[in-house]
Amino acid sequence: MNVFVAGFQHETNTFAPSKADWPAFLAGAGYPAFSRGAEMLERIGPTSLPMAGFLRFAATQGWTLLPSVWAGAMPSAHVTKDAFERIAAALLEDLDAALLAGGLDGIYLDLHGAGVAEHVDDAEGELLARIRDRIGPALPIVASLDLHANVTERMMRMATAMTTFRTYPHVDMAATGQRAALMLQGLMSGHRWATRYERLPFLLPLNTQCTLMEPAAGIMVRLQALEAESGIPTELHLNFAMGFPAADFPECGPVIFGYGANTEALQQAVTSLAEEVVARRAEWRTDLKAPRDAVSEAMALAEHAEGPVVIADTQDNPGAGGDSNTTGLLHALLAAGAGLRWPGRVALGLMHDPQAAATANAGGPGTLLQLRIGAAVPTFAAGLSDPPVNCRCVVRAVSDGIVALHGPMTAGSVVNLGPSACVDIDGVQVLLVSRKIQMHDLDLYRFLGVEPTRMRILVNKSSVHFRAAFGPIASHIMVAKAPGPMAADPADLPWRRLPSQVARRP
């Protein structure tokens, strides 16, 4: 079998302050940098991404892979028209060459599913349509999608089949890629399935989408039970795309969809799952703590806790469009004297501040500095976020920012955060980096000399992904709502294009 493979990953927060331009895809940050052809296979192979799971399965089948482009950038505002068109042009050029060579049996795409470009609301749907225009209606296209995909009607029409992650934190990315490979194998062998989907009537806050907790955990158990009840698991494929609730276009929101040989059984399963999500509507609501309340409670718990108390700074999550540079929780830690209570055992990461990071990195360990850390950024719920922190601090450690990751989500990946430094502000260890990535791996503390298991309090700029690595070491976890650009409550956002029948909160 000859299989064309490519990847395009961007989660777009249309309310965020920064766009994803071409240099963002060249850098990659939390993703491997842009690559093409054989280089893409080399970069993706050791990681835990969906493409890696697909590649491993393909190797067992002896498939001939025709690699095109890999393009991924950190979540942000819109993908620029220039970046999208560069990526699409490269992919289509490679596809044309593969078609001219003849004998193409299938296509696999590693997509996110929540991409919005400056000129295209539905980035993945547009890409799929351009591919389908080249190959015609018969050749199978299978795509893997993020759990947060905003699945559109166009995506459903243009792809032969799609499959989403079933965990958040996303610890099943490679498994999802393998499932996509199995689906493509079936399609290339002649299987054909009906398609059904139902759009749900309300947005789901990111924090309540965590599949380690109810109601998401129970819904995913039910999804797999419905597949098993079909009697032929390979002939019923169900998905719950929970949506990315910060993309202002008409098809933003959660969708239940699936594929099956038995149309009636498929429709019943999709409807049953959708009805259960709606029936548990009240459980999808979220209740978050104000920064000073979170720090006060964390300090009380930390007095007797056997592991660190972890606070998630969810509204500045760079994995959802924040720039990882707001200071609300840092101000709260300093005002409460948390670092003075436990010097060196309170830490915050990662603070994306290239200027402060470069200054501290150049100074080196032991240097006493006067720094201005963080930024006041526009937020839709509270005007500007908290002001920068002006402080005297001591540099504790520096790094070039090249970090190998080993966590449940990230094993095999290497990230480049640029010049980085850990500075001590009144006993609080603040990890400064030149490139943004969310705190979802213990190694993102360790590379600057902070051992997370020894900390009393950790403040992580993340929403849910941190739970995969930090859950096992944390004594308590809480989520704080410090002012930031990624609204934890979708109803706080100034929606303009979401249909009136879609509720902004459960």
PDB file of N, CA and C in Angstrom, residues 140-198:
ATOM      1  N   PRO A 140      -9.512   7.011  -0.064  1.00  0.00           N
ATOM      2  CA  PRO A 140      -9.811   7.276   1.351  1.00  0.00           C
ATOM      3  C   PRO A 140      -8.837   8.259   2.001  1.00  0.00           C
ATOM      4  N   ILE A 141      -9.407   9.193   2.750  1.00  0.00           N
ATOM      5  CA  ILE A 141      -8.646  10.105   3.607  1.00  0.00           C
ATOM      6  C   ILE A 141      -9.067   9.847   5.040  1.00  0.00           C
ATOM      7  N   VAL A 142      -8.120   9.512   5.894  1.00  0.00           N
ATOM      8  CA  VAL A 142      -8.381   9.360   7.326  1.00  0.00           C
ATOM      9  C   VAL A 142      -7.563  10.396   8.068  1.00  0.00           C
ATOM     10  N   ALA A 143      -8.188  11.061   9.028  1.00  0.00           N
ATOM     11  CA  ALA A 143      -7.501  12.070   9.836  1.00  0.00           C
ATOM     12  C   ALA A 143      -7.657  11.747  11.308  1.00  0.00           C
ATOM     13  N   SER A 144      -6.601  11.974  12.069  1.00  0.00           N
ATOM     14  CA  SER A 144      -6.713  11.968  13.524  1.00  0.00           C
ATOM     15  C   SER A 144      -6.916  13.410  13.972  1.00  0.00           C
ATOM     16  N   LEU A 145      -7.709  13.593  15.028  1.00  0.00           N
ATOM     17  CA  LEU A 145      -8.043  14.925  15.522  1.00  0.00           C
ATOM     18  C   LEU A 145      -7.799  15.018  17.021  1.00  0.00           C
ATOM     19  N   ASP A 146      -7.529  16.217  17.471  1.00  0.00           N
ATOM     20  CA  ASP A 146      -7.445  16.521  18.891  1.00  0.00           C
ATOM     21  C   ASP A 146      -8.832  16.395  19.525  1.00  0.00           C
ATOM     22  N   LEU A 147      -8.873  16.094  20.805  1.00  0.00           N
ATOM     23  CA  LEU A 147     -10.139  16.036  21.533  1.00  0.00           C
ATOM     24  C   LEU A 147     -10.876  17.377  21.476  1.00  0.00           C
ATOM     25  N   HIS A 148     -10.126  18.495  21.357  1.00  0.00           N
ATOM     26  CA  HIS A 148     -10.722  19.829  21.336  1.00  0.00           C
ATOM     27  C   HIS A 148     -11.116  20.289  19.940  1.00  0.00           C
ATOM     28  N   ALA A 149     -11.164  19.397  18.983  1.00  0.00           N
ATOM     29  CA  ALA A 149     -11.511  19.785  17.616  1.00  0.00           C
ATOM     30  C   ALA A 149     -12.910  20.395  17.550  1.00  0.00           C
ATOM     31  N   ASN A 150     -13.027  21.464  16.742  1.00  0.00           N
ATOM     32  CA  ASN A 150     -14.334  22.007  16.369  1.00  0.00           C
ATOM     33  C   ASN A 150     -14.692  21.384  15.018  1.00  0.00           C
ATOM     34  N   VAL A 151     -15.326  20.226  15.069  1.00  0.00           N
ATOM     35  CA  VAL A 151     -15.583  19.453  13.848  1.00  0.00           C
ATOM     36  C   VAL A 151     -16.682  20.125  13.039  1.00  0.00           C
ATOM     37  N   THR A 152     -16.393  20.401  11.777  1.00  0.00           N
ATOM     38  CA  THR A 152     -17.338  21.091  10.906  1.00  0.00           C
ATOM     39  C   THR A 152     -18.002  20.125   9.930  1.00  0.00           C
ATOM     40  N   GLU A 153     -19.119  20.588   9.363  1.00  0.00           N
ATOM     41  CA  GLU A 153     -19.819  19.792   8.362  1.00  0.00           C
ATOM     42  C   GLU A 153     -18.918  19.547   7.154  1.00  0.00           C
ATOM     43  N   ARG A 154     -18.098  20.532   6.798  1.00  0.00           N
ATOM     44  CA  ARG A 154     -17.195  20.365   5.650  1.00  0.00           C
ATOM     45  C   ARG A 154     -16.131  19.310   5.930  1.00  0.00           C
ATOM     46  N   MET A 155     -15.598  19.292   7.137  1.00  0.00           N
ATOM     47  CA  MET A 155     -14.639  18.255   7.508  1.00  0.00           C
ATOM     48  C   MET A 155     -15.271  16.875   7.390  1.00  0.00           C
ATOM     49  N   MET A 156     -16.523  16.761   7.850  1.00  0.00           N
ATOM     50  CA  MET A 156     -17.205  15.479   7.797  1.00  0.00           C
ATOM     51  C   MET A 156     -17.402  15.027   6.354  1.00  0.00           C
ATOM     52  N   ARG A 157     -17.686  15.947   5.451  1.00  0.00           N
ATOM     53  CA  ARG A 157     -17.917  15.577   4.051  1.00  0.00           C
ATOM     54  C   ARG A 157     -16.624  15.226   3.323  1.00  0.00           C
ATOM     55  N   MET A 158     -15.564  15.942   3.621  1.00  0.00           N
ATOM     56  CA  MET A 158     -14.341  15.804   2.833  1.00  0.00           C
ATOM     57  C   MET A 158     -13.453  14.638   3.290  1.00  0.00           C
ATOM     58  N   ALA A 159     -13.453  14.331   4.568  1.00  0.00           N
ATOM     59  CA  ALA A 159     -12.683  13.180   5.050  1.00  0.00           C
ATOM     60  C   ALA A 159     -13.534  11.924   4.948  1.00  0.00           C
ATOM     61  N   THR A 160     -12.895  10.821   4.637  1.00  0.00           N
ATOM     62  CA  THR A 160     -13.615   9.543   4.630  1.00  0.00           C
ATOM     63  C   THR A 160     -13.922   9.111   6.052  1.00  0.00           C
ATOM     64  N   ALA A 161     -12.968   9.341   6.957  1.00  0.00           N
ATOM     65  CA  ALA A 161     -13.163   9.012   8.367  1.00  0.00           C
ATOM     66  C   ALA A 161     -12.200   9.844   9.204  1.00  0.00           C
ATOM     67  N   MET A 162     -12.611  10.125  10.455  1.00  0.00           N
ATOM     68  CA  MET A 162     -11.764  10.853  11.405  1.00  0.00           C
ATOM     69  C   MET A 162     -11.913  10.211  12.775  1.00  0.00           C
ATOM     70  N   THR A 163     -10.871  10.332  13.575  1.00  0.00           N
ATOM     71  CA  THR A 163     -10.922   9.789  14.927  1.00  0.00           C
ATOM     72  C   THR A 163     -10.219  10.746  15.881  1.00  0.00           C
ATOM     73  N   THR A 164     -10.790  10.932  17.066  1.00  0.00           N
ATOM     74  CA  THR A 164     -10.277  11.922  18.013  1.00  0.00           C
ATOM     75  C   THR A 164      -9.599  11.259  19.207  1.00  0.00           C
ATOM     76  N   PHE A 165      -8.759  12.056  19.898  1.00  0.00           N
ATOM     77  CA  PHE A 165      -8.219  11.625  21.184  1.00  0.00           C
ATOM     78  C   PHE A 165      -9.386  11.322  22.121  1.00  0.00           C
ATOM     79  N   ARG A 166      -9.137  10.444  23.091  1.00  0.00           N
ATOM     80  CA  ARG A 166     -10.159  10.115  24.083  1.00  0.00           C
ATOM     81  C   ARG A 166      -9.724  10.465  25.492  1.00  0.00           C
ATOM     82  N   THR A 167      -8.605  11.142  25.603  1.00  0.00           N
ATOM     83  CA  THR A 167      -8.120  11.543  26.926  1.00  0.00           C
ATOM     84  C   THR A 167      -7.733  13.008  26.917  1.00  0.00           C
ATOM     85  N   TYR A 168      -7.900  13.647  28.062  1.00  0.00           N
ATOM     86  CA  TYR A 168      -7.436  15.011  28.314  1.00  0.00           C
ATOM     87  C   TYR A 168      -7.046  15.066  29.773  1.00  0.00           C
ATOM     88  N   PRO A 169      -5.752  15.059  30.122  1.00  0.00           N
ATOM     89  CA  PRO A 169      -4.564  15.243  29.284  1.00  0.00           C
ATOM     90  C   PRO A 169      -4.468  14.186  28.168  1.00  0.00           C
ATOM     91  N   HIS A 170      -3.849  14.597  27.057  1.00  0.00           N
ATOM     92  CA  HIS A 170      -3.808  13.760  25.871  1.00  0.00           C
ATOM     93  C   HIS A 170      -2.684  12.716  25.964  1.00  0.00           C
ATOM     94  N   VAL A 171      -2.928  11.675  26.714  1.00  0.00           N
ATOM     95  CA  VAL A 171      -1.926  10.614  26.852  1.00  0.00           C
ATOM     96  C   VAL A 171      -2.139   9.495  25.833  1.00  0.00           C
ATOM     97  N   ASP A 172      -3.141   9.665  24.965  1.00  0.00           N
ATOM     98  CA  ASP A 172      -3.426   8.623  23.969  1.00  0.00           C
ATOM     99  C   ASP A 172      -3.200   9.129  22.542  1.00  0.00           C
ATOM    100  N   MET A 173      -2.318  10.083  22.363  1.00  0.00           N
ATOM    101  CA  MET A 173      -2.096  10.629  21.022  1.00  0.00           C
ATOM    102  C   MET A 173      -1.588   9.555  20.059  1.00  0.00           C
ATOM    103  N   ALA A 174      -0.549   8.832  20.455  1.00  0.00           N
ATOM    104  CA  ALA A 174      -0.005   7.792  19.579  1.00  0.00           C
ATOM    105  C   ALA A 174      -1.035   6.690  19.342  1.00  0.00           C
ATOM    106  N   ALA A 175      -1.808   6.359  20.377  1.00  0.00           N
ATOM    107  CA  ALA A 175      -2.850   5.337  20.216  1.00  0.00           C
ATOM    108  C   ALA A 175      -3.914   5.795  19.221  1.00  0.00           C
ATOM    109  N   THR A 176      -4.195   7.090  19.212  1.00  0.00           N
ATOM    110  CA  THR A 176      -5.165   7.627  18.251  1.00  0.00           C
ATOM    111  C   THR A 176      -4.622   7.522  16.832  1.00  0.00           C
ATOM    112  N   GLY A 177      -3.330   7.800  16.658  1.00  0.00           N
ATOM    113  CA  GLY A 177      -2.717   7.626  15.346  1.00  0.00           C
ATOM    114  C   GLY A 177      -2.776   6.184  14.880  1.00  0.00           C
ATOM    115  N   GLN A 178      -2.579   5.250  15.805  1.00  0.00           N
ATOM    116  CA  GLN A 178      -2.668   3.830  15.452  1.00  0.00           C
ATOM    117  C   GLN A 178      -4.106   3.463  15.075  1.00  0.00           C
ATOM    118  N   ARG A 179      -5.089   4.031  15.810  1.00  0.00           N
ATOM    119  CA  ARG A 179      -6.489   3.754  15.476  1.00  0.00           C
ATOM    120  C   ARG A 179      -6.824   4.302  14.086  1.00  0.00           C
ATOM    121  N   ALA A 180      -6.272   5.463  13.760  1.00  0.00           N
ATOM    122  CA  ALA A 180      -6.472   6.015  12.418  1.00  0.00           C
ATOM    123  C   ALA A 180      -5.885   5.089  11.360  1.00  0.00           C
ATOM    124  N   ALA A 181      -4.743   4.491  11.664  1.00  0.00           N
ATOM    125  CA  ALA A 181      -4.124   3.561  10.723  1.00  0.00           C
ATOM    126  C   ALA A 181      -4.997   2.323  10.508  1.00  0.00           C
ATOM    127  N   LEU A 182      -5.581   1.824  11.588  1.00  0.00           N
ATOM    128  CA  LEU A 182      -6.473   0.664  11.472  1.00  0.00           C
ATOM    129  C   LEU A 182      -7.700   1.002  10.625  1.00  0.00           C
ATOM    130  N   MET A 183      -8.215   2.211  10.811  1.00  0.00           N
ATOM    131  CA  MET A 183      -9.365   2.629  10.014  1.00  0.00           C
ATOM    132  C   MET A 183      -8.989   2.748   8.541  1.00  0.00           C
ATOM    133  N   LEU A 184      -7.809   3.318   8.284  1.00  0.00           N
ATOM    134  CA  LEU A 184      -7.370   3.437   6.893  1.00  0.00           C
ATOM    135  C   LEU A 184      -7.132   2.061   6.283  1.00  0.00           C
ATOM    136  N   GLN A 185      -6.593   1.152   7.075  1.00  0.00           N
ATOM    137  CA  GLN A 185      -6.384  -0.219   6.592  1.00  0.00           C
ATOM    138  C   GLN A 185      -7.715  -0.833   6.154  1.00  0.00           C
ATOM    139  N   GLY A 186      -8.760  -0.646   6.978  1.00  0.00           N
ATOM    140  CA  GLY A 186     -10.070  -1.171   6.626  1.00  0.00           C
ATOM    141  C   GLY A 186     -10.613  -0.550   5.354  1.00  0.00           C
ATOM    142  N   LEU A 187     -10.457   0.759   5.225  1.00  0.00           N
ATOM    143  CA  LEU A 187     -10.954   1.447   4.037  1.00  0.00           C
ATOM    144  C   LEU A 187     -10.188   1.027   2.788  1.00  0.00           C
ATOM    145  N   MET A 188      -8.889   0.843   2.903  1.00  0.00           N
ATOM    146  CA  MET A 188      -8.097   0.430   1.749  1.00  0.00           C
ATOM    147  C   MET A 188      -8.393  -1.021   1.365  1.00  0.00           C
ATOM    148  N   SER A 189      -8.975  -1.774   2.315  1.00  0.00           N
ATOM    149  CA  SER A 189      -9.347  -3.160   2.035  1.00  0.00           C
ATOM    150  C   SER A 189     -10.767  -3.283   1.502  1.00  0.00           C
ATOM    151  N   GLY A 190     -11.436  -2.136   1.348  1.00  0.00           N
ATOM    152  CA  GLY A 190     -12.759  -2.164   0.753  1.00  0.00           C
ATOM    153  C   GLY A 190     -13.920  -1.904   1.687  1.00  0.00           C
ATOM    154  N   HIS A 191     -13.674  -1.717   2.996  1.00  0.00           N
ATOM    155  CA  HIS A 191     -14.764  -1.434   3.921  1.00  0.00           C
ATOM    156  C   HIS A 191     -15.360  -0.060   3.606  1.00  0.00           C
ATOM    157  N   ARG A 192     -16.657   0.075   3.793  1.00  0.00           N
ATOM    158  CA  ARG A 192     -17.320   1.363   3.640  1.00  0.00           C
ATOM    159  C   ARG A 192     -18.318   1.546   4.777  1.00  0.00           C
ATOM    160  N   TRP A 193     -18.372   2.754   5.318  1.00  0.00           N
ATOM    161  CA  TRP A 193     -19.194   3.016   6.495  1.00  0.00           C
ATOM    162  C   TRP A 193     -20.135   4.183   6.254  1.00  0.00           C
ATOM    163  N   ALA A 194     -21.246   4.133   6.946  1.00  0.00           N
ATOM    164  CA  ALA A 194     -22.132   5.295   7.016  1.00  0.00           C
ATOM    165  C   ALA A 194     -21.534   6.297   8.003  1.00  0.00           C
ATOM    166  N   THR A 195     -21.979   7.540   7.919  1.00  0.00           N
ATOM    167  CA  THR A 195     -21.493   8.616   8.789  1.00  0.00           C
ATOM    168  C   THR A 195     -22.675   9.289   9.463  1.00  0.00           C
ATOM    169  N   ARG A 196     -22.565   9.552  10.756  1.00  0.00           N
ATOM    170  CA  ARG A 196     -23.589  10.289  11.478  1.00  0.00           C
ATOM    171  C   ARG A 196     -22.920  11.225  12.493  1.00  0.00           C
ATOM    172  N   TYR A 197     -23.546  12.384  12.685  1.00  0.00           N
ATOM    173  CA  TYR A 197     -23.012  13.284  13.720  1.00  0.00           C
ATOM    174  C   TYR A 197     -24.113  14.165  14.280  1.00  0.00           C
ATOM    175  N   GLU A 198     -23.930  14.588  15.538  1.00  0.00           N
ATOM    176  CA  GLU A 198     -24.870  15.489  16.198  1.00  0.00           C
ATOM    177  C   GLU A 198     -24.099  16.574  16.924  1.00  0.00           C
TER     178      GLU A 198
END
